Short mmCIF file of C-alpha atoms and ligand atoms in Angstrom, two decimals:
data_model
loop_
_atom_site.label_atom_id
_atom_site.label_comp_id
_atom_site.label_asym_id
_atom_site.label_seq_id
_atom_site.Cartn_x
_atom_site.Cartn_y
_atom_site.Cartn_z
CA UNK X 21 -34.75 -11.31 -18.79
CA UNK X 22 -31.30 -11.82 -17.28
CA UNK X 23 -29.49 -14.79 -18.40
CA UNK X 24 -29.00 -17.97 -16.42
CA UNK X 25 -25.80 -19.53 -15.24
CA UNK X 26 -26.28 -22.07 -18.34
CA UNK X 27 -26.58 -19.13 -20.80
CA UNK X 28 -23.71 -17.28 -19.57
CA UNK X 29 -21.56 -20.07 -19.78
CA UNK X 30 -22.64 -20.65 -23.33
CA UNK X 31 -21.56 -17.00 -24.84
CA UNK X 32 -19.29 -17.35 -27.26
CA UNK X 33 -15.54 -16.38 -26.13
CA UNK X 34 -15.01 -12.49 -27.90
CA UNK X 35 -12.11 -12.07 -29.88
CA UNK X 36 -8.76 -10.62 -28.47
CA UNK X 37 -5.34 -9.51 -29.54
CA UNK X 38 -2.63 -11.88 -28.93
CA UNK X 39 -0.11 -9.71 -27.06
CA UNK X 40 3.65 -10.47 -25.78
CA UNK X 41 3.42 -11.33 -21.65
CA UNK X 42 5.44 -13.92 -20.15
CA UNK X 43 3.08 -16.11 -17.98
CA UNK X 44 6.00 -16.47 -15.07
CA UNK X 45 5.34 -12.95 -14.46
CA UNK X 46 1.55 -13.66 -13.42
CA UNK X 47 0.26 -14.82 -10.16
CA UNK X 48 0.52 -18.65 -10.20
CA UNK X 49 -2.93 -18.35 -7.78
CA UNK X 50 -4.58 -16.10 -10.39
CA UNK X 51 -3.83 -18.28 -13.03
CA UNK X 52 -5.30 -21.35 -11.17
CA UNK X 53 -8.49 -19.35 -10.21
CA UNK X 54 -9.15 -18.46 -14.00
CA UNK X 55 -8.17 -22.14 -15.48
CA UNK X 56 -10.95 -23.03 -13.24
CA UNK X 57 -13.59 -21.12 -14.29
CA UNK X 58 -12.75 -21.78 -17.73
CA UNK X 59 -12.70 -25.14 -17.02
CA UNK X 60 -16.03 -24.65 -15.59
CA UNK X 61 -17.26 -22.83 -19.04
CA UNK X 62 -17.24 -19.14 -17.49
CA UNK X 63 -15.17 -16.38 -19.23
CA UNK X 64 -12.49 -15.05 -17.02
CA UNK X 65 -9.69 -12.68 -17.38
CA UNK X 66 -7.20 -10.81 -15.24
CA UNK X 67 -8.23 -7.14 -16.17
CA UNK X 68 -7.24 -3.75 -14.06
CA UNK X 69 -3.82 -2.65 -13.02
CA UNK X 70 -2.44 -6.04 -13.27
CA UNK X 71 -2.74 -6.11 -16.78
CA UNK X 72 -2.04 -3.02 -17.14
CA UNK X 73 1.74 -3.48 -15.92
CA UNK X 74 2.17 -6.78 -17.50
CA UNK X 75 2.05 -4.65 -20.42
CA UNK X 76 4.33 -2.03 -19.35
CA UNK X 77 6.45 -4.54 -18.57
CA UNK X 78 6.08 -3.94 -14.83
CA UNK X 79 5.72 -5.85 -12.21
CA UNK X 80 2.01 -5.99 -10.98
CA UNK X 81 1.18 -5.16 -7.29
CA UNK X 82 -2.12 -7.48 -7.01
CA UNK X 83 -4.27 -9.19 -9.95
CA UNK X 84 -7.97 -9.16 -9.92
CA UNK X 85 -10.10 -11.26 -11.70
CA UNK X 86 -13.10 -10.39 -13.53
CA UNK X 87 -15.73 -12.93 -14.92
CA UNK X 88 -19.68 -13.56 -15.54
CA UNK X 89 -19.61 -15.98 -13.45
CA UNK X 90 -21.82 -14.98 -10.27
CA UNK X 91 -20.37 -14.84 -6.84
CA UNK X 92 -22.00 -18.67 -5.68
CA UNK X 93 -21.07 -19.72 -8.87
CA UNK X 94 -17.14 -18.81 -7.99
CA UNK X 95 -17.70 -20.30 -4.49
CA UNK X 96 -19.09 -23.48 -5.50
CA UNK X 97 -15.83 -23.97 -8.07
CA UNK X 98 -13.02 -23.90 -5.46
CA UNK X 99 -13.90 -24.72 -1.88
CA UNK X 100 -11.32 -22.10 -0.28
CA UNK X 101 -12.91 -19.07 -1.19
CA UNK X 102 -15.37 -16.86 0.64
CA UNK X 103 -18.15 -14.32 -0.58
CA UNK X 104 -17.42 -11.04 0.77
CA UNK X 105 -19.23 -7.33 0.61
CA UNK X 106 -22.91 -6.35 1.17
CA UNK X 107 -23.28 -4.11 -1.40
CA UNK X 108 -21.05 -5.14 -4.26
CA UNK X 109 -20.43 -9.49 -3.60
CA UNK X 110 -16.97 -10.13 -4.75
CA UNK X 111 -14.99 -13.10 -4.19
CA UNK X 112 -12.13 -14.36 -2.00
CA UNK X 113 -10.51 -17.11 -3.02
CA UNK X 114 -7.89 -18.58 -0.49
CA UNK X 115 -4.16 -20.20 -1.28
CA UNK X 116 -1.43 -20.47 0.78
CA UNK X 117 0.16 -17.56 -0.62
CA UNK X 118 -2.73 -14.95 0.52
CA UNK X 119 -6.37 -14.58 -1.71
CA UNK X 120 -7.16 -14.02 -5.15
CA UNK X 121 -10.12 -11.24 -6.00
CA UNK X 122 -12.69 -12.25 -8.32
CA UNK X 123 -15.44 -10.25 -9.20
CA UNK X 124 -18.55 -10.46 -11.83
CA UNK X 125 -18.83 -8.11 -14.64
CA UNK X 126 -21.15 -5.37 -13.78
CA UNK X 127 -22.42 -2.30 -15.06
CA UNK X 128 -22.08 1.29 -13.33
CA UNK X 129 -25.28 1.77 -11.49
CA UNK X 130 -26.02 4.79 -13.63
CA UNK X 131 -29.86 5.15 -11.60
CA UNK X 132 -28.08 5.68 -7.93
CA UNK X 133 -26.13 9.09 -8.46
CA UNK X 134 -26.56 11.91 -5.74
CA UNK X 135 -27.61 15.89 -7.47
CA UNK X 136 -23.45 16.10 -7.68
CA UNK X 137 -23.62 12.85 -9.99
CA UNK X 138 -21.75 10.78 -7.39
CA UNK X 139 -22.46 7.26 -8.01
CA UNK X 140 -23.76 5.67 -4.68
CA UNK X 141 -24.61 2.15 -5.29
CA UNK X 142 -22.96 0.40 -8.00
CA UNK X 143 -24.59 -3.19 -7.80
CA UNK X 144 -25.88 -4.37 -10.93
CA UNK X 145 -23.84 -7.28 -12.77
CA UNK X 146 -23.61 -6.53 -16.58
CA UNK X 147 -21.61 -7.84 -19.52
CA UNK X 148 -18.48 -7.49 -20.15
CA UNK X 149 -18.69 -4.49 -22.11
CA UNK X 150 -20.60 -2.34 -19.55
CA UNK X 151 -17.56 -3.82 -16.94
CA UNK X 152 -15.10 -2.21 -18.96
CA UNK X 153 -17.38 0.99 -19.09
CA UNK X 154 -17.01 1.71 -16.05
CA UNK X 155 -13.38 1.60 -15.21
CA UNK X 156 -11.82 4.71 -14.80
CA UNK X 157 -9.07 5.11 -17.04
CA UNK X 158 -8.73 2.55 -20.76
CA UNK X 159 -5.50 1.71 -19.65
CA UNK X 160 -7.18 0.18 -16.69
CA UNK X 161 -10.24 -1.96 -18.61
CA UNK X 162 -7.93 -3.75 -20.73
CA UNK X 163 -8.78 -8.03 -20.22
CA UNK X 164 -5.78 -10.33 -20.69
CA UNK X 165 -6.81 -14.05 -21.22
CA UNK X 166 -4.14 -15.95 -19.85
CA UNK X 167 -4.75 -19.12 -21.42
CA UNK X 168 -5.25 -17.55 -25.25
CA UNK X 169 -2.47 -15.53 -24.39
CA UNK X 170 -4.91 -12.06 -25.67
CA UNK X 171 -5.85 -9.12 -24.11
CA UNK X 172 -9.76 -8.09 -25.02
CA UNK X 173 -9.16 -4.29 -25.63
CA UNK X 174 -13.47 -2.37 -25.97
CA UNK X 175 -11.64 1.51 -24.98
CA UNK X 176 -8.92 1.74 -26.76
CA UNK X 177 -6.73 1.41 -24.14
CA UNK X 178 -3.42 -0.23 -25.98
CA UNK X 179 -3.66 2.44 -27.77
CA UNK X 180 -3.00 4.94 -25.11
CA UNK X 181 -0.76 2.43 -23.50
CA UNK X 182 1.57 3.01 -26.27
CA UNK X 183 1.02 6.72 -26.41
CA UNK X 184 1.29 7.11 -22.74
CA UNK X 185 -1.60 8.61 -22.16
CA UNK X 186 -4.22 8.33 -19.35
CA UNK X 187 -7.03 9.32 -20.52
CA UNK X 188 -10.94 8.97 -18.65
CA UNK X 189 -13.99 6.50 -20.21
CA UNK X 190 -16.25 8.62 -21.41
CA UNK X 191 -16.87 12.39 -20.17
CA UNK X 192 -14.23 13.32 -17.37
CA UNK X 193 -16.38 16.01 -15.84
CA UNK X 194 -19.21 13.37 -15.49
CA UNK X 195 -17.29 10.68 -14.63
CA UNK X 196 -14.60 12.83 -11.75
CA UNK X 197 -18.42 13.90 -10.75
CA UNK X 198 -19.65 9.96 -10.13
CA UNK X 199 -16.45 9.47 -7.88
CA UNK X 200 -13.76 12.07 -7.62
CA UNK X 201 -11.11 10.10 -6.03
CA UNK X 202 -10.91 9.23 -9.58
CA UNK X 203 -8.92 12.72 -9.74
CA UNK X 204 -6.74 11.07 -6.97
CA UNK X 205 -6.40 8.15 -9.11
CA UNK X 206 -5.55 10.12 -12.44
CA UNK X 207 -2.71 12.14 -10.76
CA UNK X 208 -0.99 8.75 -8.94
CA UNK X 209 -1.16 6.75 -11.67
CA UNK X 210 -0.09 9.13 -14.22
CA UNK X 211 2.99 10.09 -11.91
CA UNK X 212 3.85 6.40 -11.26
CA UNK X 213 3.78 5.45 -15.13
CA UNK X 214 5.30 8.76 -16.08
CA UNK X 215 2.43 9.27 -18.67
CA UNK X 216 0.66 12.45 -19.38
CA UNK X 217 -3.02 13.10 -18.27
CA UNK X 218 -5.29 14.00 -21.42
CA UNK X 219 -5.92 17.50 -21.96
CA UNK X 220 -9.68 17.78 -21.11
CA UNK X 221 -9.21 15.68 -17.90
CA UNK X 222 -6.60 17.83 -16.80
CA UNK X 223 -8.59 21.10 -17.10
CA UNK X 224 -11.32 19.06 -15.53
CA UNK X 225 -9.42 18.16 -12.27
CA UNK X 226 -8.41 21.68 -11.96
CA UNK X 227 -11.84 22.58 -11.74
CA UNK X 228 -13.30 20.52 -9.87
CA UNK X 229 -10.81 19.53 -6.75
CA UNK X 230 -13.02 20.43 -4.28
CA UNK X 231 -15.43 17.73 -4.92
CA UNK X 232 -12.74 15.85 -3.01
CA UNK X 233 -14.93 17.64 0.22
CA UNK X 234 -17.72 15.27 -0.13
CA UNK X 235 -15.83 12.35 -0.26
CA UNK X 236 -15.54 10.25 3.39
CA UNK X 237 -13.01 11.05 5.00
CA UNK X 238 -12.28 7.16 5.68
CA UNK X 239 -11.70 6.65 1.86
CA UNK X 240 -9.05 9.55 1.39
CA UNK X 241 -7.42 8.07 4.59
CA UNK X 242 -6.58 4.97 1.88
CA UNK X 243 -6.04 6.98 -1.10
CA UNK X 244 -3.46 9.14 0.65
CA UNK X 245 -1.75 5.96 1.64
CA UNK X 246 -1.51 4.95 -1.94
CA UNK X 247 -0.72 8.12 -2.77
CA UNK X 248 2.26 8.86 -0.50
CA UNK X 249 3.63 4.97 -0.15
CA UNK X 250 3.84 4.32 -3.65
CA UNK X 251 8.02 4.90 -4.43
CA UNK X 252 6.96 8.37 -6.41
CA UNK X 253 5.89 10.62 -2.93
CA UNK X 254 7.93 13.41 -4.24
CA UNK X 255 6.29 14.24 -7.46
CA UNK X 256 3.31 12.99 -6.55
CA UNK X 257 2.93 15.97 -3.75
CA UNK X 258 4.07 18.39 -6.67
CA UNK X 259 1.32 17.16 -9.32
CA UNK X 260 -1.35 17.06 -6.65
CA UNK X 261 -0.52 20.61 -5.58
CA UNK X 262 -0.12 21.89 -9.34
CA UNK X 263 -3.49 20.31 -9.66
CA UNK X 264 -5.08 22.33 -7.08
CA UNK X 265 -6.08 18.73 -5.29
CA UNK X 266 -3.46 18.80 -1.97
CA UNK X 267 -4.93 21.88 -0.56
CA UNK X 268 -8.70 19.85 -0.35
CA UNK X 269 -6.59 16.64 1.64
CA UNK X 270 -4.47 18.79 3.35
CA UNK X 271 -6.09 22.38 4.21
CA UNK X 272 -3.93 23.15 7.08
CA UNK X 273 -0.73 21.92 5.69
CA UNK X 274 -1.10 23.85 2.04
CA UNK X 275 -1.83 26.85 4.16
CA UNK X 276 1.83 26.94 6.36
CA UNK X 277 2.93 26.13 3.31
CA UNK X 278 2.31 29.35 1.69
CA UNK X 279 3.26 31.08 5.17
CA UNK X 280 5.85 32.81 4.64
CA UNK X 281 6.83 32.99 8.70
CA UNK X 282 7.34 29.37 8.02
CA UNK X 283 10.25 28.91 6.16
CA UNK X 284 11.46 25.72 7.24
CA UNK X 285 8.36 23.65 6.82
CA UNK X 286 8.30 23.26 3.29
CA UNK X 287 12.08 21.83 3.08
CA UNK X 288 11.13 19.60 5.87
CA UNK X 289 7.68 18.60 4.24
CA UNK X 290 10.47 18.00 0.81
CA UNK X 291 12.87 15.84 3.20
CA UNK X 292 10.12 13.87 4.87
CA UNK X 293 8.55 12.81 1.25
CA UNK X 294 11.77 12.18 -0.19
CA UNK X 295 12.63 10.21 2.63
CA UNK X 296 9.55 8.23 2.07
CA UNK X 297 10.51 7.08 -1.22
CA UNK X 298 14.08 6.21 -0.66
CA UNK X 299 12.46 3.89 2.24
CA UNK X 300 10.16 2.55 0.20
CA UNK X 301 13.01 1.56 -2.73
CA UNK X 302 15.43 0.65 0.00
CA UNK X 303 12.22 -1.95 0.67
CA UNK X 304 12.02 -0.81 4.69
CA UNK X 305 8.85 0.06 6.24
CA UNK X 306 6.85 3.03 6.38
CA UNK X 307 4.42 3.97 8.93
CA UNK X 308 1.25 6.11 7.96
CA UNK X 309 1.73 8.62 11.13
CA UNK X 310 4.78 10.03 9.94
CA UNK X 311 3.52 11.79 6.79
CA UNK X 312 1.16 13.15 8.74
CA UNK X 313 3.53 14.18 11.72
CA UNK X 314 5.21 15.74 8.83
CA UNK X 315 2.50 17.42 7.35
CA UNK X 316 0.62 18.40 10.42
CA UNK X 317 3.62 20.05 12.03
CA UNK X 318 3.74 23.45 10.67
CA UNK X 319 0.20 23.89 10.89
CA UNK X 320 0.59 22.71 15.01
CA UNK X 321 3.40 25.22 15.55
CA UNK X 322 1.94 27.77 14.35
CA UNK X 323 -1.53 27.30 16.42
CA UNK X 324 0.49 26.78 19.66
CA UNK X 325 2.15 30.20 18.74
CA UNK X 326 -1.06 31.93 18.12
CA UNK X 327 -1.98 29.73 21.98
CA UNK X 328 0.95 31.08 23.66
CA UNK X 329 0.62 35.35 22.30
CA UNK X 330 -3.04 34.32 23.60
CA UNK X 331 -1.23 33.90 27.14
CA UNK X 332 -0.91 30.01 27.27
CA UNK X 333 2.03 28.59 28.86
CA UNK X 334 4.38 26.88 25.78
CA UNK X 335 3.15 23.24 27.38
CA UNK X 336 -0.35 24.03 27.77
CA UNK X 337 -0.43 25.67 24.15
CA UNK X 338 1.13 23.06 22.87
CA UNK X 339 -0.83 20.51 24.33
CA UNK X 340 -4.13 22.04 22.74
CA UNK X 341 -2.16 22.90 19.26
CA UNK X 342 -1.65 19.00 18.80
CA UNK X 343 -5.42 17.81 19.99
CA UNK X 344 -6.50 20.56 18.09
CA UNK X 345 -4.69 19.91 14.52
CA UNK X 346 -5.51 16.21 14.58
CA UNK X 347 -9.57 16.71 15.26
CA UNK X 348 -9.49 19.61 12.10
CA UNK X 349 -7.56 17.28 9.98
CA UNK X 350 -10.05 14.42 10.39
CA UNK X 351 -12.69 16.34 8.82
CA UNK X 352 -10.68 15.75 5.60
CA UNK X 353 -8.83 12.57 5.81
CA UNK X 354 -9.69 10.35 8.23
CA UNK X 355 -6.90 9.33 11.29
CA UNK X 356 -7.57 6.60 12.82
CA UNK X 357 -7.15 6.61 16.51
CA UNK X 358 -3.83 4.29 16.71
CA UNK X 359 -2.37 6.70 14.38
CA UNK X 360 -3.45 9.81 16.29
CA UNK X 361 -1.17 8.24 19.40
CA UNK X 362 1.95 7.94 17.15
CA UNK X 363 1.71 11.41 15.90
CA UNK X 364 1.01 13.07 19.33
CA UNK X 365 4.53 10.92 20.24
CA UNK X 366 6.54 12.10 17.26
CA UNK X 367 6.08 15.60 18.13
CA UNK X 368 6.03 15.04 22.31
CA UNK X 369 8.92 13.14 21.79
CA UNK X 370 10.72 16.63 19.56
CA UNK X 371 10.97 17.98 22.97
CA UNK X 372 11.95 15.60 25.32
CA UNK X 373 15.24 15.19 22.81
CA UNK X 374 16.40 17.92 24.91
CA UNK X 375 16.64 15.78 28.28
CA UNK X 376 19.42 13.70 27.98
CA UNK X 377 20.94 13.59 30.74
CA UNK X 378 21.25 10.26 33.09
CA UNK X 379 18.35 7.80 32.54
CA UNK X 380 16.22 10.15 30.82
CA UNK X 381 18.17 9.71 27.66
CA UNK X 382 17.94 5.69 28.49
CA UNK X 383 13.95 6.09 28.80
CA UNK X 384 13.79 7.92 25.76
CA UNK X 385 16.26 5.65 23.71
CA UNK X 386 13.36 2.37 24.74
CA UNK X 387 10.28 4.75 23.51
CA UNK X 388 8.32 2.58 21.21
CA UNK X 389 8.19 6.04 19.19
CA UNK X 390 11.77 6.73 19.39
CA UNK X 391 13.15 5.87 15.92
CA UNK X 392 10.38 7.79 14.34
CA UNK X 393 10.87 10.54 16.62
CA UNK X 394 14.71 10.88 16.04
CA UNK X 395 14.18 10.63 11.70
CA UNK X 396 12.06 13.58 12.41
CA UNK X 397 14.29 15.39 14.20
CA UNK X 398 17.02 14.68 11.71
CA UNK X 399 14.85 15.47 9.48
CA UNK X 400 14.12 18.82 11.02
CA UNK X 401 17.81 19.42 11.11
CA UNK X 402 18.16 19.10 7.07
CA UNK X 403 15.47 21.28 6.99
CA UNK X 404 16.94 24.17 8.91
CA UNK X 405 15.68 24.02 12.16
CA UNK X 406 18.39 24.46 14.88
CA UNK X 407 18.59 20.85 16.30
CA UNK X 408 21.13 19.67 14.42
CA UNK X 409 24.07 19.57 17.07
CA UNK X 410 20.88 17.17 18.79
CA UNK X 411 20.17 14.97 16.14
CA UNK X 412 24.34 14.55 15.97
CA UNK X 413 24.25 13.53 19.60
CA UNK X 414 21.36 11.46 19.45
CA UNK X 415 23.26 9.77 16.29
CA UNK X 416 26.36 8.99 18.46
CA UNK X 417 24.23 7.88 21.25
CA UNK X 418 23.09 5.15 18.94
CA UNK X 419 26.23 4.16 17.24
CA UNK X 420 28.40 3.77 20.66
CA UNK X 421 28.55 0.96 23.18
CA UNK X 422 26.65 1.07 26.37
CA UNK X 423 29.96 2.35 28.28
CA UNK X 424 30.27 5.74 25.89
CA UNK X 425 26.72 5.77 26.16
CA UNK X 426 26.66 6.41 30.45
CA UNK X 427 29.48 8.53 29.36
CA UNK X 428 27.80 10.80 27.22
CA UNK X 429 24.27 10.91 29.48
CA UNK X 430 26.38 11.96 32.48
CA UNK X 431 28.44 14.42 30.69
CA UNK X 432 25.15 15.77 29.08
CA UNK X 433 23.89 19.09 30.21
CA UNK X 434 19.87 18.86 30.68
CA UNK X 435 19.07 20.69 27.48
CA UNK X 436 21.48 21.25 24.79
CA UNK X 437 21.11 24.57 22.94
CA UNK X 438 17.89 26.38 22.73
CA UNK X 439 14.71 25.67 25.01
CA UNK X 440 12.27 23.41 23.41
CA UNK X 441 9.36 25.76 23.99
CA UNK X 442 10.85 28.76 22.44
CA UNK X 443 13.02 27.59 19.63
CA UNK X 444 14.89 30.39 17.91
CA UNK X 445 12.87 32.97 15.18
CA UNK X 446 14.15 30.63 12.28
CA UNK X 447 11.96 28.08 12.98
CA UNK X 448 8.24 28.06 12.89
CA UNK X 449 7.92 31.20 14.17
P1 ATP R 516 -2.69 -0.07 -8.49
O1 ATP R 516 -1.47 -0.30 -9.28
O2 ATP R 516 -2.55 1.05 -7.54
O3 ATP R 516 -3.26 -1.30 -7.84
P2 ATP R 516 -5.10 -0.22 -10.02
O4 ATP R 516 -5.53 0.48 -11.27
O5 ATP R 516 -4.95 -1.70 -10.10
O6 ATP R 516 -3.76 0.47 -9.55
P3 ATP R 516 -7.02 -0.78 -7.98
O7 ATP R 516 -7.49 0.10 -6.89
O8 ATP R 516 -6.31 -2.03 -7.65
O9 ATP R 516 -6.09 0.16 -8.88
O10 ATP R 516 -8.27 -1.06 -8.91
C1 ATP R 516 -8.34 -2.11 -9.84
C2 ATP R 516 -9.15 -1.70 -11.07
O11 ATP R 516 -10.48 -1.36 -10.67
C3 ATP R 516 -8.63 -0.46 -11.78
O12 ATP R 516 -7.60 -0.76 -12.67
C4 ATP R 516 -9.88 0.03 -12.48
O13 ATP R 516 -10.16 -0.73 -13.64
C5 ATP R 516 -10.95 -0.25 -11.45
N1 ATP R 516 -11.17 0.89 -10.54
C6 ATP R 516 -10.58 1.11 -9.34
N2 ATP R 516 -11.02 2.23 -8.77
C7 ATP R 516 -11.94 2.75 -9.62
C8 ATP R 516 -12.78 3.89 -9.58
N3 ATP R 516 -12.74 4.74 -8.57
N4 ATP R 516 -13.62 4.09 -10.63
C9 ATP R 516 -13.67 3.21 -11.67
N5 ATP R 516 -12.91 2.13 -11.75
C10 ATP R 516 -12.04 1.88 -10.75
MG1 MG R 517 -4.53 -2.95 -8.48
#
């Protein structure tokens, strides 16, 4: 019989380990949410990543809450909060400051796994024990009680905090099997901590990558935001290709990658990511689309090649290159629509760099796109394509008054260098 609201708030509070974490460091919000479920006689704790870099001595991105209280018992506590999710009810609860997440213990709905062991409905609540159980990794299922000031440790996970180890609940092969973006997860958060993956776990991912192929596309689409806009791009890309992973979210890509024809793409696919991060650390903005601009190139280029030997004029083959790249990627990670646009732009926009002259240069200068555009083709430039006497132009355009700028746009031949359409052999080509 399951246990009543009255029941659950009578369970005795489980012993923890009083650990060192300076409150200040914890989400005022968070704290409020759990002070009043306590209040209330529910057991609460912040548990997940956000205790996991309290410990580390980092600071957390988000904190989620984790509780037996039941989702109406949660919304009848604080009046600004919200139910949310059909198949797993979670919490919102509202401040001024954004929400707090609080969900209720629950157990890993072990009877709804597909013939691959994929788990496809997870809905049952459980203890707090089977919550922990079915985390991914024990230095994620580690509880901190704010108000005891002790973290409730059932894997072991301190443990491997200390030792720097990530290291899978239970059997990795079944549980990359229930959800392998847990592989995803493993390889990010192992890079981002700078811990080592467990031995069996690793030889587990290896083998198993392409279970990444049943995944939706939709959820890779987020993962490989978190994985390339986390401040650690660089290795990141490196551990997910030494872990045979990249080459099931990025097919095309890993494949100009090993093309030898393509020499520059893998120095520009280096500059792009480490790009990314310095943005990211710098604390400026990233945009999803450019990644994949990035990544998608090579694999374009060489498909409006192949277009053009087939007899295509270069605008024509190009045209159907780009259309055609973005609808093969999709089967993998999803692009939304929006995004599609801004890629199609970046790489439209790589030739029209070549007009400069008069208001053409003035046009291209306004183009919503332009500033992505141009740290591509700088980008391109490092890389060892030959634009770089364009991407020095385009950088004086930018840094002169509007005077110099006339100047230079009526002084500008139409195309500088090379034709767009047929860049020299030491490109993509
Ligand atoms: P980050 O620092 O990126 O937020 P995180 O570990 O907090 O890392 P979240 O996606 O915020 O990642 O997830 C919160 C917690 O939920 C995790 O710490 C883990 O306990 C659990 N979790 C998330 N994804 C999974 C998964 N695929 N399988 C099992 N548990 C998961
Ligand atoms: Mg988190």
């Amino acid at each position: 019989m399951k246990p009543s609201a009255t029941d659950r708030r009578l369970a005795s509070p489980r012993p923890g380990v009083r650990v060192d974490i300076d409150v200040a460091h914890i989400n005022r919000d968070a704290l409020r949410v759990i002070t009043g479920l306590h209040r209330a006689g529910f057991q609460a704790y912040l548990v997940g990543g956000g205790v996991r870099d309290l410990l580390l001595g980092l600071s957390p991105k988000d904190f989620d809450i984790a509780t037996d209280a039941h989702p109406e018992d949660v919304r009848r506590q604080f009046d600004n909060s919200r139910v949310i999710g059909r198949r797993f009810r979670i919490v919102h609860v509202y401040f001024s400051q954004g929400y707090v997440e609080v969900a209720t213990f629950r157990a890993a709905g072990r009877a709804h796994v597909n013939k691959q062991g994929r788990i496809l409905a997870d809905n049952t609540y459980g203890t707090i024990e089977e919550d922990a159980f079915r985390r991914d990794f024990t230095i994620n299922a580690l509880y901190y009680d704010p108000e005891a000031g002790q973290v409730l440790d059932l894997v072991s996970g301190q443990q491997d905090l200390d030792a720097k180890l990530l290291r899978v609940i239970g059997d990795p092969e079944l549980r990359f099997r229930e959800d392998p973006v847990r592989m995803l997860r493993a390889v990010r958060l192992a890079t981002k901590l700078g811990f080592r993956i467990e031995d069996q776990a690793q030889a587990t991912i290896c083998r198993l990558g392409y279970l990444l192929g049943e995944v939706p596309p939709a959820r890779l689409f987020d993962e490989m935001l978190k994985l390339f806009h986390g401040g650690h791009a660089v290795q990141t890309f490196q551990a997910l290709r030494n872990y045979g992973l990249f080459e099931h979210l990025f097919p095309l890509t890993e494949q100009a990658l090993g093309d030898a024809s393509q020499e520059t793409f893998s120095a520009l696919v280096h500059g792009a990511l480490e790009n990314t991060d310095e943005r990211i650390r710098a604390g400026k903005p990233v945009i999803a689309s450019f990644l994949y601009a990035v990544f998608l190139w090579g694999p374009m280029r060489a498909l409006t090649r192949q277009l053009e030997l087939d007899g295509l004029s270069s605008k024509v083959a190009q045209d159907a290159a780009m259309k055609d790249t973005i609808l093969s990627q999709l089967r993998f990670t999803a692009i939304p629509k929006r995004l599609g646009f801004q890629i199609r732009n970046v790489w439209e926009l790589q030739n029209r760099f070549y007009r400069k002259r008069g208001k053409q240069a003035y046009r291209l200068y306004q183009h919503p796109r332009f500033r992505a555009a141009y740290d591509f083709l700088c980008l391109r430039a490092g890389a060892g394509d030959p634009v770089d006497k364009l991407c020095e132009w385009w950088t004086e355009f930018q840094d002169v008054d509007e005077a110099t700028q006339k100047k230079m746009a009526r002084s500008s031949r139409t195309r500088a260098g090379k034709t767009p359409h047929r860049p020299s052999r030491k490109t993509y080509h």
